[in-house]
GROMACS .gro file of C-alpha atoms in nm:
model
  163
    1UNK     CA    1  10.670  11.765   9.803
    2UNK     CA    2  10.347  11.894   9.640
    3UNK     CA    3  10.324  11.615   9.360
    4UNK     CA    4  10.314  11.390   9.601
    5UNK     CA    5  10.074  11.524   9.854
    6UNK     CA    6   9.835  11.602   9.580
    7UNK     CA    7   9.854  11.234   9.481
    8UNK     CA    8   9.791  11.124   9.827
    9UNK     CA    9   9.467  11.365   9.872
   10UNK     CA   10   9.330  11.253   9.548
   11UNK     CA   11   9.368  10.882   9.644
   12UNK     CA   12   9.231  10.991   9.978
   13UNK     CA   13   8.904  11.075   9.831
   14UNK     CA   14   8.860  10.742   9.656
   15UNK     CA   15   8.877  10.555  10.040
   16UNK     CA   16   8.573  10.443  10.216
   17UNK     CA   17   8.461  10.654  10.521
   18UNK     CA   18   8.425  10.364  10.750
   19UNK     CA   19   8.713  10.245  10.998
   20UNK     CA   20   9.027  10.173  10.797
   21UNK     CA   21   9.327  10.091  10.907
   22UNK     CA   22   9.643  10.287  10.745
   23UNK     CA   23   9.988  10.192  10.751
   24UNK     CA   24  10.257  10.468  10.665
   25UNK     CA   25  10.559  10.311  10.508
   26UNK     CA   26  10.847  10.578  10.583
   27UNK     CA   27  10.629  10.806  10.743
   28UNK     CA   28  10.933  10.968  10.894
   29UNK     CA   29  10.901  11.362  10.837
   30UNK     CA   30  11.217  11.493  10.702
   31UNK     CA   31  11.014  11.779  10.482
   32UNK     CA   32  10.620  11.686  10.526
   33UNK     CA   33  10.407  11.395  10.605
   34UNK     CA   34  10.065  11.209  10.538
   35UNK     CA   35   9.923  11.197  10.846
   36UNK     CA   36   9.705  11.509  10.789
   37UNK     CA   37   9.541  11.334  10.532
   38UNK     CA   38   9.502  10.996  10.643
   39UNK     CA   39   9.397  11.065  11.004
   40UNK     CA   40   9.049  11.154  11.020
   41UNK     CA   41   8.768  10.997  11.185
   42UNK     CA   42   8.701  10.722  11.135
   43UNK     CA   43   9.046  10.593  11.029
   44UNK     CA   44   9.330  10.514  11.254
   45UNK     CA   45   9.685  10.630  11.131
   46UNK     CA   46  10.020  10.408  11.158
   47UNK     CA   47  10.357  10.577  11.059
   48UNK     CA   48  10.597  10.339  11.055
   49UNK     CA   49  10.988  10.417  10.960
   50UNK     CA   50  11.336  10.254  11.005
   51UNK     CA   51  11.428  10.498  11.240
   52UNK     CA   52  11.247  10.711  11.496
   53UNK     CA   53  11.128  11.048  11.445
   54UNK     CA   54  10.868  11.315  11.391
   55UNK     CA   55  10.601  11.113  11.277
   56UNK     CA   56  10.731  10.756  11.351
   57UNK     CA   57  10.467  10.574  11.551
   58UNK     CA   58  10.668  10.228  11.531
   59UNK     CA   59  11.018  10.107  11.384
   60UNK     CA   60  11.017   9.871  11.115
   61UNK     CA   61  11.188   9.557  11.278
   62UNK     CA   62  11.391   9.457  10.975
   63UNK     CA   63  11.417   9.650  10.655
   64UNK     CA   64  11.289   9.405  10.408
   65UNK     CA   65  11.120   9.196  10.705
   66UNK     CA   66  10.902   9.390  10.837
   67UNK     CA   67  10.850   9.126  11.146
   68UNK     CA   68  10.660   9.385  11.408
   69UNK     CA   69  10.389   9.389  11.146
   70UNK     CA   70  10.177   9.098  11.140
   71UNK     CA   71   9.999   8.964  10.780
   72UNK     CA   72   9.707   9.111  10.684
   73UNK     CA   73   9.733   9.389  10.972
   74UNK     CA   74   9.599   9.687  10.777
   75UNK     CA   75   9.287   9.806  10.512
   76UNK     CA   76   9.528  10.048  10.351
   77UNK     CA   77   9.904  10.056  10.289
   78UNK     CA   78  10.047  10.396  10.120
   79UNK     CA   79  10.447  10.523  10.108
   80UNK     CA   80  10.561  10.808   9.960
   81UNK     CA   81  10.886  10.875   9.844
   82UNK     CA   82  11.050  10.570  10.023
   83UNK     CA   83  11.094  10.254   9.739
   84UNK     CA   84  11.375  10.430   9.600
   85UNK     CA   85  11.597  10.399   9.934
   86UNK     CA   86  11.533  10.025   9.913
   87UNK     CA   87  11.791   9.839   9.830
   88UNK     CA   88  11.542   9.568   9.709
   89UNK     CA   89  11.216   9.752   9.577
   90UNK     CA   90  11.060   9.383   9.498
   91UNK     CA   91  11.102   9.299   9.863
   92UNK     CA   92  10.980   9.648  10.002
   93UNK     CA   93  10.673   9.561   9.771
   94UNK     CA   94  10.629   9.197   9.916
   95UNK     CA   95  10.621   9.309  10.254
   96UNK     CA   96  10.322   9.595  10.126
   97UNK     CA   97  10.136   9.295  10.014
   98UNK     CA   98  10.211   9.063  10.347
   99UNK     CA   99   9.998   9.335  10.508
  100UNK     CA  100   9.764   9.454  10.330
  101UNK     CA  101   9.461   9.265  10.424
  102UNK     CA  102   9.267   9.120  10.121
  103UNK     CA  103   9.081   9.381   9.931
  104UNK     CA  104   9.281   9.640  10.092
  105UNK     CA  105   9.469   9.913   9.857
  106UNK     CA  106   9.830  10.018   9.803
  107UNK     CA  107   9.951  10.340   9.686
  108UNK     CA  108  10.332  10.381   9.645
  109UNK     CA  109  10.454  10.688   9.528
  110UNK     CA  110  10.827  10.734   9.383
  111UNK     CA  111  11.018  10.994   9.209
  112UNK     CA  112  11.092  10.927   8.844
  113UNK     CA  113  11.318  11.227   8.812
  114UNK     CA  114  11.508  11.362   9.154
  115UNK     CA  115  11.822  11.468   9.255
  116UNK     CA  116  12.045  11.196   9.477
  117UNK     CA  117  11.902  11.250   9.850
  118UNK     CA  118  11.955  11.079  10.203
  119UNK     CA  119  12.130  10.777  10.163
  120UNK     CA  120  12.084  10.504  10.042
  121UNK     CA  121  11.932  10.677   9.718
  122UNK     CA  122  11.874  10.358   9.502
  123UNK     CA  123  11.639  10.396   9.181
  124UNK     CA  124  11.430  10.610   9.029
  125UNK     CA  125  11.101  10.440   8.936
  126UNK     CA  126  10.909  10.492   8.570
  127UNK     CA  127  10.593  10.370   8.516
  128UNK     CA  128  10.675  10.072   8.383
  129UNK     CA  129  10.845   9.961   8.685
  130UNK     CA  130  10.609  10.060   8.941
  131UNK     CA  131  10.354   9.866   8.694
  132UNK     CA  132  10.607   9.553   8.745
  133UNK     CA  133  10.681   9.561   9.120
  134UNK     CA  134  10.302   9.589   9.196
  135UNK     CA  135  10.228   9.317   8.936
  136UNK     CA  136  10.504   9.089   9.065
  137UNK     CA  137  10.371   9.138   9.402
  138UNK     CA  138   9.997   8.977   9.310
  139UNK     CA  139   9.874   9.355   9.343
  140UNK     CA  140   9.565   9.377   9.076
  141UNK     CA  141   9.352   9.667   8.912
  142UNK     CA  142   9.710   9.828   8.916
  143UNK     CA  143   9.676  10.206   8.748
  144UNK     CA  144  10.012  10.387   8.729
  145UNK     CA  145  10.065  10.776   8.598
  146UNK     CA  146  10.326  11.022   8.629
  147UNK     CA  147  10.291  11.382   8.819
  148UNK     CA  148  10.517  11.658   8.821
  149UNK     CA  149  10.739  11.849   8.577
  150UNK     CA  150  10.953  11.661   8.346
  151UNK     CA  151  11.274  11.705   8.574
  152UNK     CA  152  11.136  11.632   8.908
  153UNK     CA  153  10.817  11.470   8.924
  154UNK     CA  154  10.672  11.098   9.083
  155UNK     CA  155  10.524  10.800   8.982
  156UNK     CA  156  10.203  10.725   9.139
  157UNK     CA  157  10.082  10.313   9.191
  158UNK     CA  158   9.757  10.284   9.328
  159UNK     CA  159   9.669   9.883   9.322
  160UNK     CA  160   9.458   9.614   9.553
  161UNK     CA  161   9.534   9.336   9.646
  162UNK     CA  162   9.281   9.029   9.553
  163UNK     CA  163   9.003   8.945   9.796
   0.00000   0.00000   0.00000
């Protein structure tokens, strides 16, 4: 949705043109995806889901596990409306550290105010819970805002993790 993509453009912009590598956390495409904006020259683009698809480049092996993806595999980890269909959003946000290298950046993105969608629909995420997740993690420099109206609208983490 457009919240979300404009959150992902702008955070875009604040990455490095050198060679990163990005990991997609539910990059499945059920109604638009990231890939336009996070493969350019001279990044390289990973969209990784729990099931295949349009847009899936690997399956997760595990949903909380993530055991295909070794530690410290990527420069960049960003997921988009996908925390909030984990069961355990502490654990989703573990694994986002586990690979992240150090120094890399995080953005999660998660709807504060949705309808129930594709199962399982599990929590809507305020800023003060993105801000806890990220924090619980060992994610630093943490900044956390909302975007959208008032009854539909996401909360956007963008954190590092320490060097």
């Amino acid at each position: 949705h457009e919240s979300a993509y404009l959150a992902a453009t702008r955070f875009s912009k604040t990455l490095p043109d050198k060679p990163l590598r990005i990991a997609d956390i539910g990059s499945y495409n059920e109604n638009g995806c990231l890939r336009p904006i996070f493969q350019r020259e001279p990044w390289q683009y990973m969209g990784y889901d729990i099931r295949p698809g349009p847009n899936v480049d690997a399956i997760l092996e595990g949903e909380h596990e993530w055991r295909n993806i070794p530690n410290a595999a990527f420069d960049v980890v960003v997921s988009v409306s996908t925390i909030e269909h984990a069961k355990y959003p502490w654990l989703f946000m573990t694994q986002v550290f586990r690979i992240v290298k150090p120094g890399g950046s995080v953005l999660i993105i998660a709807p504060y105010g949705w309808e129930y969608h594709y199962p399982p629909d599990c929590w809507r995420i305020m800023p003060d819970g993105m801000r806890a997740v990220m924090e619980y993690v060992g994610l630093t420099g943490v900044e956390v805002y909302h975007q959208g109206v008032t009854l539909r609208g996401d909360t956007i983490g963008v954190a590092t993790k320490p060097a």
